[in-house]
Coordinates of C-alpha atoms and ligand atoms in Angstrom, one line a residue:
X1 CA 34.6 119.8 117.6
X2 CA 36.6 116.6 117.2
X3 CA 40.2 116.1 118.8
X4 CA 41.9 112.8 118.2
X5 CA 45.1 112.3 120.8
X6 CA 46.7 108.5 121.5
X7 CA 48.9 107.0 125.1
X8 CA 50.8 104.1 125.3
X9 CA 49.5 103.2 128.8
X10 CA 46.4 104.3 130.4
X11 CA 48.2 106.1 133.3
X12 CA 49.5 108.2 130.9
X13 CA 46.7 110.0 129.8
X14 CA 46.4 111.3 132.7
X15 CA 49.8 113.0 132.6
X16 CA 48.5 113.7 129.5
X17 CA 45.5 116.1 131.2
X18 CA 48.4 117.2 133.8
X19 CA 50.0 118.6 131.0
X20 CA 47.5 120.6 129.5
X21 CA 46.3 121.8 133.4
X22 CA 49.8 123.6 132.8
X23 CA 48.8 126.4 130.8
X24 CA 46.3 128.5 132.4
X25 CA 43.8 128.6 129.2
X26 CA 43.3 125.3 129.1
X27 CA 42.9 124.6 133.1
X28 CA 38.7 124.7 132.8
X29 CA 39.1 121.4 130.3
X30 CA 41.8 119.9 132.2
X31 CA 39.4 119.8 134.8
X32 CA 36.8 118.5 133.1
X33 CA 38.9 115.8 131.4
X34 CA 40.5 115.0 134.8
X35 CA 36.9 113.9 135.9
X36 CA 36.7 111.7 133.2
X37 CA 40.0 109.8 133.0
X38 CA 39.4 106.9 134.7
X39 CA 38.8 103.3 133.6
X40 CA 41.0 103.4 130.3
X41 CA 41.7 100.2 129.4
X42 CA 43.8 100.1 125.7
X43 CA 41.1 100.4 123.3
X44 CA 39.4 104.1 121.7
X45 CA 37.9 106.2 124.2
X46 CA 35.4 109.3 123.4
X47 CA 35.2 112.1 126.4
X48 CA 33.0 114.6 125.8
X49 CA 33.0 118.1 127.8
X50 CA 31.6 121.2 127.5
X51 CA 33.1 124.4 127.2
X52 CA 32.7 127.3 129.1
X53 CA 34.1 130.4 130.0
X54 CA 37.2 131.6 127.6
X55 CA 37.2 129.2 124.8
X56 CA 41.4 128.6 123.6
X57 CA 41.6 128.7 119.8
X58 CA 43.7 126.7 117.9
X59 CA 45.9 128.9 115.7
X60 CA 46.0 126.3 112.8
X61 CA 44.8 127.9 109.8
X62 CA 42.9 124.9 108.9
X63 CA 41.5 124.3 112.2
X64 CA 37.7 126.1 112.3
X65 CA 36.9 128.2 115.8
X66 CA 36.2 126.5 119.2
X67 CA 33.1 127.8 120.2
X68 CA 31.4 127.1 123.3
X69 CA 29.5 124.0 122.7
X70 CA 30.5 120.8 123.2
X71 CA 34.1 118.9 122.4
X72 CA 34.9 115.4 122.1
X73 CA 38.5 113.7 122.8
X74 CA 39.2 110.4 121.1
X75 CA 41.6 108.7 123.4
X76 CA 43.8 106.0 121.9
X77 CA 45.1 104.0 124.5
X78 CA 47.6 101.4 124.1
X79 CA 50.7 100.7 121.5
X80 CA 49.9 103.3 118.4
X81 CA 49.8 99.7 116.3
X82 CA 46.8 98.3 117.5
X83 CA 45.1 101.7 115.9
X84 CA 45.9 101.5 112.7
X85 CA 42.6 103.7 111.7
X86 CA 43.2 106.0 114.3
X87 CA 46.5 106.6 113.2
X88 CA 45.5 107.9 109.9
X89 CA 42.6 109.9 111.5
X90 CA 45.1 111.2 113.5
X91 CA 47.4 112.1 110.8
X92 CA 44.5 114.1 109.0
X93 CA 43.2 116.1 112.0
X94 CA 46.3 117.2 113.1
X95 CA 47.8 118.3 109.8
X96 CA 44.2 120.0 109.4
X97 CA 43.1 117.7 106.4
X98 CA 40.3 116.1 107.5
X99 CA 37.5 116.2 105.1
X100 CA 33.5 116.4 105.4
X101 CA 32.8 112.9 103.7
X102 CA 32.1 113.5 99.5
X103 CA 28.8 111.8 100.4
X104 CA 27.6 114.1 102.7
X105 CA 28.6 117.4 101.1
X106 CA 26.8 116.2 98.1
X107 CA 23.4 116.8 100.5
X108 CA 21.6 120.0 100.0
X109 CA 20.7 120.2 103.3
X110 CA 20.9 118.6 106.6
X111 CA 17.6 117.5 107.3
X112 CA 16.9 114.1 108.5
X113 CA 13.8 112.3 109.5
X114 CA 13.9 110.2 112.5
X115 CA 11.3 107.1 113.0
X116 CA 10.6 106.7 116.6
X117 CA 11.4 108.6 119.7
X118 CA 12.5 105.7 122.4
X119 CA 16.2 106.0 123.7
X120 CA 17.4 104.9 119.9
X121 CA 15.9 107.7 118.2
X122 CA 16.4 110.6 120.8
X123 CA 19.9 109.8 120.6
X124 CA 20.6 109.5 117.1
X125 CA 18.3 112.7 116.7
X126 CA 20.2 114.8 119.6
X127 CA 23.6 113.6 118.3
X128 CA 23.2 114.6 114.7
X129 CA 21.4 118.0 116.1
X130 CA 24.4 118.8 117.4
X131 CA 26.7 118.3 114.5
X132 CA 23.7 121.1 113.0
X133 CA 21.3 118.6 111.4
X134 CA 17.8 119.8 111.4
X135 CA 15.9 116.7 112.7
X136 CA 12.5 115.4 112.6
X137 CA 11.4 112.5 115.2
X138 CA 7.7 110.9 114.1
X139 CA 6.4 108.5 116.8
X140 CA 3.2 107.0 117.4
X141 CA 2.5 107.3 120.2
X142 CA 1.3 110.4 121.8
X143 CA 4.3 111.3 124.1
X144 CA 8.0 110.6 123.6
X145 CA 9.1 107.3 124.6
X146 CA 5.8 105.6 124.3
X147 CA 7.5 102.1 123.4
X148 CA 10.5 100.5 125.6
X149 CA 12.1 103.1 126.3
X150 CA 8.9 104.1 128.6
X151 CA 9.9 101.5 131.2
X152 CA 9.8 102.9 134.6
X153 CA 13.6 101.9 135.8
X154 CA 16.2 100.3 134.3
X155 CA 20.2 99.4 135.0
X156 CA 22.8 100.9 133.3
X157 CA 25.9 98.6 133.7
X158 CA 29.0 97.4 132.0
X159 CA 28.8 93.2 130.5
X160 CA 32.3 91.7 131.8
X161 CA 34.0 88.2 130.1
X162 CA 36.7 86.0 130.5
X163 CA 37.7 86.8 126.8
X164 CA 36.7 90.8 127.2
X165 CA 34.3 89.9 124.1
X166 CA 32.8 92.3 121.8
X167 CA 29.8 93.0 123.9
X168 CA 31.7 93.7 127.0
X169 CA 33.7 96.5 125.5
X170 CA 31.0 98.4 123.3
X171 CA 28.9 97.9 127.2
X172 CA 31.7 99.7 128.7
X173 CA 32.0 102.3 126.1
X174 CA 27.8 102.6 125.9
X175 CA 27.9 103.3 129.7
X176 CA 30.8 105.5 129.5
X177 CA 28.7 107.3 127.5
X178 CA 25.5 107.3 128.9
X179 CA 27.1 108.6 132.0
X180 CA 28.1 111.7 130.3
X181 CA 25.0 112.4 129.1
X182 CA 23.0 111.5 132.5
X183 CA 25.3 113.8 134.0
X184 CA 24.7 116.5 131.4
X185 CA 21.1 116.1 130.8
X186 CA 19.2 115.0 134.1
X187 CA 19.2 115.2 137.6
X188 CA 21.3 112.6 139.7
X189 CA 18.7 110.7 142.2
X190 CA 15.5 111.6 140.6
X191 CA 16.2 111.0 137.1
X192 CA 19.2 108.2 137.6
X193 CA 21.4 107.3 140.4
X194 CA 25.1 106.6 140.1
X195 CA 24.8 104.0 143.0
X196 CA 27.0 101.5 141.6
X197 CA 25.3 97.9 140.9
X198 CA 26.0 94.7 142.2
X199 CA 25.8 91.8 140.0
X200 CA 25.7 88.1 141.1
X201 CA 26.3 85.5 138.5
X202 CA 23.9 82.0 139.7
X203 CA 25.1 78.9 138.8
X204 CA 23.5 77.4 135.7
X205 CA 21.3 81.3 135.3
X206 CA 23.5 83.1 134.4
X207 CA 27.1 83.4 131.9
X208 CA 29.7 82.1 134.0
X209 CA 31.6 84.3 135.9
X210 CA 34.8 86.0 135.1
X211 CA 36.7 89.3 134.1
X212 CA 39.7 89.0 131.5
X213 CA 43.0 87.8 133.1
X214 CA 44.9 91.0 132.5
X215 CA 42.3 92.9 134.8
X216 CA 43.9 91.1 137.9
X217 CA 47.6 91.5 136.7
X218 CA 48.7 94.5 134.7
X219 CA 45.4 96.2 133.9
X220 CA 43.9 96.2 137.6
X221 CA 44.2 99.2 138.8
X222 CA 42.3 100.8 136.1
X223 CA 39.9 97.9 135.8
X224 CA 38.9 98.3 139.1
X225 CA 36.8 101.5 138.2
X226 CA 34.6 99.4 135.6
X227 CA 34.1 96.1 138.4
X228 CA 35.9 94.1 141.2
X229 CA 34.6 91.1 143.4
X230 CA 32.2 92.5 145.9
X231 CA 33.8 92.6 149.2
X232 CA 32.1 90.7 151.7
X233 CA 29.4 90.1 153.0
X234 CA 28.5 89.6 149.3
X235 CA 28.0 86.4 148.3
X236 CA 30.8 84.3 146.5
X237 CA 29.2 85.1 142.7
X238 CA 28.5 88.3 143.2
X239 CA 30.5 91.4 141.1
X240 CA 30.5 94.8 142.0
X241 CA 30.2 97.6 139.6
X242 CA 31.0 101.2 140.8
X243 CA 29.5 103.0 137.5
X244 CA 26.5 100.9 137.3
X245 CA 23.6 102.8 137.8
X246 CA 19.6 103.0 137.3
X247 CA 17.6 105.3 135.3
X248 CA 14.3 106.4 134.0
X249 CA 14.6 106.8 130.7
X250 CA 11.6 108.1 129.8
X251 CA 13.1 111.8 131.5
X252 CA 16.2 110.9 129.8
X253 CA 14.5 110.5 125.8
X254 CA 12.2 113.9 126.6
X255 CA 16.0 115.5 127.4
X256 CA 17.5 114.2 124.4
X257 CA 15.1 115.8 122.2
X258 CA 14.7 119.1 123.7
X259 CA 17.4 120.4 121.4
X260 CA 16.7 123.5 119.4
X261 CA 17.8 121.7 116.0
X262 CA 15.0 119.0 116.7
X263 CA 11.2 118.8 115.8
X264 CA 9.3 116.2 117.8
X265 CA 5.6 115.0 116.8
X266 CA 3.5 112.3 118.3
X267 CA 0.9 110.5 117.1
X268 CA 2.7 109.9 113.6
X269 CA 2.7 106.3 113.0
X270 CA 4.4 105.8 109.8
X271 CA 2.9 103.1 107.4
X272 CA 5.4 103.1 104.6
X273 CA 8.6 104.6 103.2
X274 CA 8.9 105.7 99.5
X275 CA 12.4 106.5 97.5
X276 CA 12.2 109.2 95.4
X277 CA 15.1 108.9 92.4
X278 CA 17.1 111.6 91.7
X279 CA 16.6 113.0 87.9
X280 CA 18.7 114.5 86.0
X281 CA 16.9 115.8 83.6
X282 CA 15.0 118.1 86.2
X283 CA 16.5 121.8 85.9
X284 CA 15.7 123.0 89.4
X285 CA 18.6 121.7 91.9
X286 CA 16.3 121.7 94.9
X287 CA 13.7 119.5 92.8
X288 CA 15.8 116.7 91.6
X289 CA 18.2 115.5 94.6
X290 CA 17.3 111.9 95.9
X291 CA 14.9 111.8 98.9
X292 CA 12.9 109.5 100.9
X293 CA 9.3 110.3 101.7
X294 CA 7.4 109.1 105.1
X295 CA 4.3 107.9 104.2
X296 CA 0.8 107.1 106.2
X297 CA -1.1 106.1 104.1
X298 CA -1.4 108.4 101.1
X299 CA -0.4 111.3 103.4
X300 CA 3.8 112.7 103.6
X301 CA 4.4 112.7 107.3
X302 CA 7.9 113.9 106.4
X303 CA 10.6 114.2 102.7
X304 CA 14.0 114.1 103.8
X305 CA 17.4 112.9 101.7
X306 CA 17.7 110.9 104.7
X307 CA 15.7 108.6 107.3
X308 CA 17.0 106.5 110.5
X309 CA 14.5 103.8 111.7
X310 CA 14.4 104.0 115.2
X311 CA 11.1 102.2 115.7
X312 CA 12.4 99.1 117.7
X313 CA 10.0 96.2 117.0
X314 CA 8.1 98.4 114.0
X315 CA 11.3 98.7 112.3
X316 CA 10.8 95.4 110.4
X317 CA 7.6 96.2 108.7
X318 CA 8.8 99.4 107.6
X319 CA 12.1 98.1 106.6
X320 CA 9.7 95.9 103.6
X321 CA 8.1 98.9 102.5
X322 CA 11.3 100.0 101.7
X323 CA 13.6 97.3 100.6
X324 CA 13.9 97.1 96.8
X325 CA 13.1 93.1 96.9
X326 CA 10.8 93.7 99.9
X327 CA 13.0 91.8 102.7
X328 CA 13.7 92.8 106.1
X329 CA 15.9 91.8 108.7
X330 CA 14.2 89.2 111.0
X331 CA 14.1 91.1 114.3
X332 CA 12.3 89.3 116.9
X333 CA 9.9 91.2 119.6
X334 CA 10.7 90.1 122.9
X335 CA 7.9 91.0 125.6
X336 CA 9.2 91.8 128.8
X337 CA 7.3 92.7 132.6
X338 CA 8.5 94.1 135.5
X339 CA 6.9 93.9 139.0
X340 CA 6.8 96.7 141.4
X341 CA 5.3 98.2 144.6
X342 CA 5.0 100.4 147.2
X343 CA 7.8 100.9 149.8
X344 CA 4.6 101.6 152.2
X345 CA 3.4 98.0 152.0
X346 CA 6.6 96.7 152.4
X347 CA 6.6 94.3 156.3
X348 CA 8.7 96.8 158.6
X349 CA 12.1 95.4 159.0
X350 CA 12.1 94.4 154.9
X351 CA 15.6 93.0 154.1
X352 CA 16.3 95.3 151.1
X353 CA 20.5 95.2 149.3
X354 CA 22.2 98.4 149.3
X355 CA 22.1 99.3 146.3
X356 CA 20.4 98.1 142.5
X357 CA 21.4 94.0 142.2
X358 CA 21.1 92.3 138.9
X359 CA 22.4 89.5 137.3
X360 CA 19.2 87.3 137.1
X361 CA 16.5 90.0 136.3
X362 CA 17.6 93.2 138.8
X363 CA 16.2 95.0 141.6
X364 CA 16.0 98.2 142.5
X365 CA 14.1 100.4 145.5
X366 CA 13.4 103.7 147.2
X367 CA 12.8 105.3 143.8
X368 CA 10.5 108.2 143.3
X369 CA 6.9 107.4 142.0
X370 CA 3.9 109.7 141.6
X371 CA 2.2 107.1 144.1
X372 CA 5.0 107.1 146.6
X373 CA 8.3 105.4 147.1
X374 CA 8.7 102.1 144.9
X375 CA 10.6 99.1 144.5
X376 CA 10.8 97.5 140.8
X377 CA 12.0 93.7 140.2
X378 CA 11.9 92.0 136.8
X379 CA 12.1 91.5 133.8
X380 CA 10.7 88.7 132.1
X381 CA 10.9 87.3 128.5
X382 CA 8.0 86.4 126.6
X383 CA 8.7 85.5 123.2
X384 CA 4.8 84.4 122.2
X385 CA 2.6 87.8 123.1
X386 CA 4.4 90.7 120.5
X387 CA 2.2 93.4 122.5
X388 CA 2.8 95.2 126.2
X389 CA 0.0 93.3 127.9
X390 CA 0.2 92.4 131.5
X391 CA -0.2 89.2 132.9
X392 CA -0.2 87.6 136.2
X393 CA 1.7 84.9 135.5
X394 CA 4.8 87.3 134.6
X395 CA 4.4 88.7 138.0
X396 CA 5.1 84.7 139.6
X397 CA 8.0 84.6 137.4
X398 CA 9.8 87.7 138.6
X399 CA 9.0 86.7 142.2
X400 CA 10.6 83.2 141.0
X401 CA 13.7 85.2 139.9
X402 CA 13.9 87.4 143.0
X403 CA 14.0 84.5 144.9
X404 CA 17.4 83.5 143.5
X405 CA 19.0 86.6 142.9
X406 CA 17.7 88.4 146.5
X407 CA 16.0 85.1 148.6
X408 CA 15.7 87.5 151.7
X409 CA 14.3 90.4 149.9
X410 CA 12.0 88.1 147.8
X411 CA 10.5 86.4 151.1
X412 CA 9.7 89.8 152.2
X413 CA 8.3 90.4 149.2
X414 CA 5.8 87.2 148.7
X415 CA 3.0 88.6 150.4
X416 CA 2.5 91.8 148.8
X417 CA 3.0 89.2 145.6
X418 CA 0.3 86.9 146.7
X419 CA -2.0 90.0 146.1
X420 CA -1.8 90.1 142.7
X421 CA -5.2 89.0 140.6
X422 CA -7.3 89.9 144.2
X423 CA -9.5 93.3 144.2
X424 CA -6.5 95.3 145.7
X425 CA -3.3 94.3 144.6
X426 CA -0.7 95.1 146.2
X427 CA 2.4 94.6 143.5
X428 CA 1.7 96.4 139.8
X429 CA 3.2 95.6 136.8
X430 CA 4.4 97.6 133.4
X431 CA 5.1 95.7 130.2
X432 CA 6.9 96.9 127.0
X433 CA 8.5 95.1 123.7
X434 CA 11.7 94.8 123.2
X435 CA 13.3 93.6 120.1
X436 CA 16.6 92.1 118.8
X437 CA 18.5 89.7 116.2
X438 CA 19.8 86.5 117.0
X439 CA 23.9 87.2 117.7
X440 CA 21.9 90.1 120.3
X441 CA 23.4 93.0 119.2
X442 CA 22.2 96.0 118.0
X443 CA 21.2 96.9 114.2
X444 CA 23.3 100.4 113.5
X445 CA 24.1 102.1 109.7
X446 CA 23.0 101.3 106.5
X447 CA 19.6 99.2 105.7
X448 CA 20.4 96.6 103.3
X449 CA 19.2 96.1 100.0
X450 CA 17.6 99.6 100.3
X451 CA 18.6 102.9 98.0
X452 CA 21.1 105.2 100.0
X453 CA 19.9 107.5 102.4
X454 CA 17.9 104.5 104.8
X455 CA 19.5 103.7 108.3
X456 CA 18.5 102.0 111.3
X457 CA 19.7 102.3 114.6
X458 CA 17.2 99.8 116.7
X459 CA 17.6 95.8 118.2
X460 CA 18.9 97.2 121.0
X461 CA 18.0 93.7 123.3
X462 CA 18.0 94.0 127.1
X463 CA 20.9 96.6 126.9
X464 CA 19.6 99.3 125.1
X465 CA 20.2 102.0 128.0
X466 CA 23.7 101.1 127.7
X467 CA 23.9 100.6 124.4
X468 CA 21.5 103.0 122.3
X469 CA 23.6 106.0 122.8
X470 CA 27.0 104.6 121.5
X471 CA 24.9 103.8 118.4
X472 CA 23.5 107.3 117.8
X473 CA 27.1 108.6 118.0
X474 CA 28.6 105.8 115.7
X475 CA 26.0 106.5 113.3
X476 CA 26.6 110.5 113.4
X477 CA 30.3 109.7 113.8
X478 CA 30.5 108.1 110.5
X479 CA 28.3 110.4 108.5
X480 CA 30.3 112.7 109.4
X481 CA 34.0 111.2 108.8
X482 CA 34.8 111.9 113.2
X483 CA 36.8 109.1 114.7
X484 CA 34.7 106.3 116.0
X485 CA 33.7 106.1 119.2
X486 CA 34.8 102.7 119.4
X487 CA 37.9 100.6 117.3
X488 CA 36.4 99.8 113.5
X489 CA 36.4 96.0 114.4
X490 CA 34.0 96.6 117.6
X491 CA 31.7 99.3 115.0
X492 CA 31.5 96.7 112.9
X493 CA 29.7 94.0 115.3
X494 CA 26.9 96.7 115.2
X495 CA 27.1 97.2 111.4
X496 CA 23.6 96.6 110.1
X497 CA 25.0 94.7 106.9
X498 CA 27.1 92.4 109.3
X499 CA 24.9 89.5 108.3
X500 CA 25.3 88.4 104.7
X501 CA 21.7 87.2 104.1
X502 CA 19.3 89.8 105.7
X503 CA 16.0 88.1 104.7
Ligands
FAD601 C1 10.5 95.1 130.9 C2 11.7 95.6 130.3 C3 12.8 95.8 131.1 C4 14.0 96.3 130.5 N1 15.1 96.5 131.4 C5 16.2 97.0 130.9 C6 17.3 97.3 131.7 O1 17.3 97.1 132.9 N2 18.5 97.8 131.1 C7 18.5 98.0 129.7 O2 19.6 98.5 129.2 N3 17.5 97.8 128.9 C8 16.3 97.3 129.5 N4 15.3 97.0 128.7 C9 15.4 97.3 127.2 C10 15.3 98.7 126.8 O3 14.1 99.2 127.4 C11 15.2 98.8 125.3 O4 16.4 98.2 124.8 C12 15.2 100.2 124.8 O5 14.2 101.0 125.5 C13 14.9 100.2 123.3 O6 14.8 101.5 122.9 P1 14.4 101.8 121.4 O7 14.4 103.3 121.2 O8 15.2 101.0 120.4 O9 12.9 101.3 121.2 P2 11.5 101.8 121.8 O10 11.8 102.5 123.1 O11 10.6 100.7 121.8 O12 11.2 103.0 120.8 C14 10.6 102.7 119.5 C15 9.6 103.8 119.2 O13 9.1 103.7 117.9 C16 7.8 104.0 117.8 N5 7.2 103.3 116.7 C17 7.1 102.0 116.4 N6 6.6 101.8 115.2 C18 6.3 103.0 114.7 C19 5.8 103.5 113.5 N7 5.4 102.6 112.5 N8 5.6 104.8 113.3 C20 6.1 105.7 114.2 N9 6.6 105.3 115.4 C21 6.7 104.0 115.6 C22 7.2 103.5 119.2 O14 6.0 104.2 119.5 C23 8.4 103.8 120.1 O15 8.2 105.0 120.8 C24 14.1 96.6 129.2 C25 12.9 96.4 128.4 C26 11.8 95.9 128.9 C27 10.6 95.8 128.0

């Protein structure tokens, strides 16, 4: 259930949620909503809540029942201009004549077959479960989140520019997002931690620093919530983010598709995609509809009228086999290593930062392992190996990066990381593939130069556990004719056809 509202200023919406606190019915959601009002900058916000106990109906005749799943609020903050699009959907929901797209109702049936299971594929399956697809997640590997997505730790946290670029607000809305859901779906301080991050920005390592201009004048109270200079004793560069957070997000992809509507089966590696025409002249309706049929080799994995490629650095290859002049988008695979230990072996008196630091590869400590207690550092980038081996040398070049992002912590450190390559190391090291395109944003919607019914949600970079998410919901929003998530113009930076030439 969809509800599209719009504010001026951001402080209003939360007079906005005072208002609807004053009837009784609606006091449960208030509640809820009042928990997530904060940071709203002008731009399209998407809050999502569940609802429990008495559900209030909406006596439009148009309107179909509340029931007690899940609703979504599409905040438009900011002078009703700016949202053109918004204004229309607005418009439509609230005169009750917002339509299932033509496309869609076309579809015999809701059934979907999703390519991959990493953080991109559990959330595109779980959000188009829950608009009542019945969804099918292949994988190769023998558990979910056998690819990237199986990386041990990773930060969640918002990108922040001088010019507020594209990237900075889909980050903000990703995390905004994958808040929610860690909040919903796992347990704070085993499964994530909503610690806050603090990001330092090294001279000549990383993008200069900065936040947009209004942030410090009209927009700072609100800014604030999304990140702020650290306070001393922080160093000079050094940014603080109060939503920034870690997270496994192997527990996280597992949660995701533990959804009655989805059907999850491993060691399915798809070889090939075949389109099946629709034809005419075929009398039975449930013969002759358009499908696509998952192939490995001459065996059908999976027939659906429509597939999402969610196979990260796989994607490509099956992309050709699909592509009516063979082409593919050229996503690179982007090796990566992190470096952890044991807080055991760490020298007693270890200086270790409050809380998760990154900026020039992260750290991050006193997390739950099935050995113990662990710190994690990394990542690096390998663009020549396209596979998750390990190698020493990756573990010298995380220690190299530690030492500018945490010098103190990394001294402490080096002699755990001398260790490594002797009989009883002492630091350990997990490697997966990433993948991404060259302007390093993700690939979401339609696969070009392909017959309908082929998406791809995947390239997800370094940020895909802030930004996988917000693609899932883009993609379901659109299927299904919801607001965005996000304003068109930032959807479209993700559009899969945003580059002219795809070859
Ligand atoms: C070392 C490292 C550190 C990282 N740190 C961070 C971080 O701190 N913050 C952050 O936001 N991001 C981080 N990332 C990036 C993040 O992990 C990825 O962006 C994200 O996990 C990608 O998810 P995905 O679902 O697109 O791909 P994957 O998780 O790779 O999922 C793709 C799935 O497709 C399956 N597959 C592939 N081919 C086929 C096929 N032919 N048939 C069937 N199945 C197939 C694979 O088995 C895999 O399970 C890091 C990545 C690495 C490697």
């Amino acid at each position: 259930m969809h509800v599209v509202a719009h504010t001026e200023q951001p402080l209003q919406a939360h007079a906005l949620i005072r208002a609807a606190a004053s009837q009784p019915a609606l006091l449960p959601l208030a509640q809820q909503l009042t928990d997530q009002c904060w940071g709203l900058l002008p731009g399209v916000h998407r809050l999502r809540f569940a609802l429990r106990g008495d559900v209030p109906q909406n006596t439009h005749p148009a309107s179909p029942p509340l029931t007690r799943d899940r609703l979504s609020l599409t905040l438009c903050v900011g002078p009703h201009a700016d949202w053109p699009e918004f204004a229309e959907v607005l418009r439509a929901h609230t005169t009750g004549a917002c339509e299932t797209p033509v496309e869609l109702a076309a579809l015999q049936a809701r059934i979907v077959t999703i390519i991959g299971a990493g953080v991109a594929g559990a959330g595109t399956a779980r959000a188009l479960a829950e608009r009542g697809w019945q969804v099918t997640v292949l994988d190769a590997g023998q558990a979910p989140a056998a690819g990237a997505s199986g990386l041990p730790v990773g930060v969640v946290a918002p990108h922040t520019s001088h010019d507020d670029s594209g990237v900075s607000r889909l980050s903000r809305a990703g995390l905004r997002l994958m808040e929610q859901t860690m909040r919903e779906l796992l347990i704070e301080g085993v499964d994530w931690g909503c610690t806050g991050v603090r990001e330092r920005r090294l001279p000549g390592k990383t993008r200069r620093a900065g936040v947009p201009l209004s942030w410090l004048n009209e927009h700072a109270h609100t800014a604030n919530d999304w990140t702020h200079k650290a306070p001393p004793p922080a160093p000079d560069d050094a940014f603080w983010h109060p939503r920034g957070a870690w997270l496994k997000p192997a527990p996280l992809v597992r949660a995701l598709l533990a959804h009655p509507n989805i059907h999850w089966q491993g060691n399915a590696k798809v070889e090939a995609l075949r389109f099946i025409p629709h034809e005419a002249h075929l009398s039975h309706a449930s013969t002759n509809t358009a499908r696509w049929q998952v192939l490995q080799g001459s065996t059908v994995l999976a027939e659906s009228s429509r597939v999402v490629l969610a196979a990260g650095p796989g994607s490509a290859a099956l992309i050709a086999t699909a592509t009516e002049d063979g082409s593919a988008p050229r996503i690179n695979p982007l090796r990566g290593q992190i470096s952890w230990g044991l807080m055991a072996d760490l020298p007693s008196g270890a200086h270790m930062p409050a809380t998760p630091v990154n900026g020039h590869g992260s750290f991050v400590h006193k997390l739950a392992s099935p050995e113990g207690p662990a710190w994690y550092t990394g990542a690096t980038y390998d663009r020549i190996h396209g596979d998750a081996r390990l190698l020493d040398s990756d573990h010298a070049e995380n220690l190299e990066r530690l030492k500018a992002l945490e010098p103190d912590t990394a001294a402490a450190l080096a002699p755990l990381f001398a260790t490594v390559g002797s009989d009883a190391p002492r630091v350990h090291g997990w490697a997966g593939v990433r993948c991404g395109v060259h302007d390093r944003l993700p690939m979401m919607g339609r696969v070009p130069h392909a017959p309908e019914g082929l998406y791809m949600n995947t390239a997800m970079g370094s940020r895909g556990l802030t930004l996988a998410l917000l693609c899932g919901e883009l993609l379901a929003a659109q299927w299904h004719g919801e607001p965005l998530p996000v304003e068109g113009r930032l959807a479209q930076f993700l559009s899969a056809t945003r580059f002219r030439s795809n070859a």
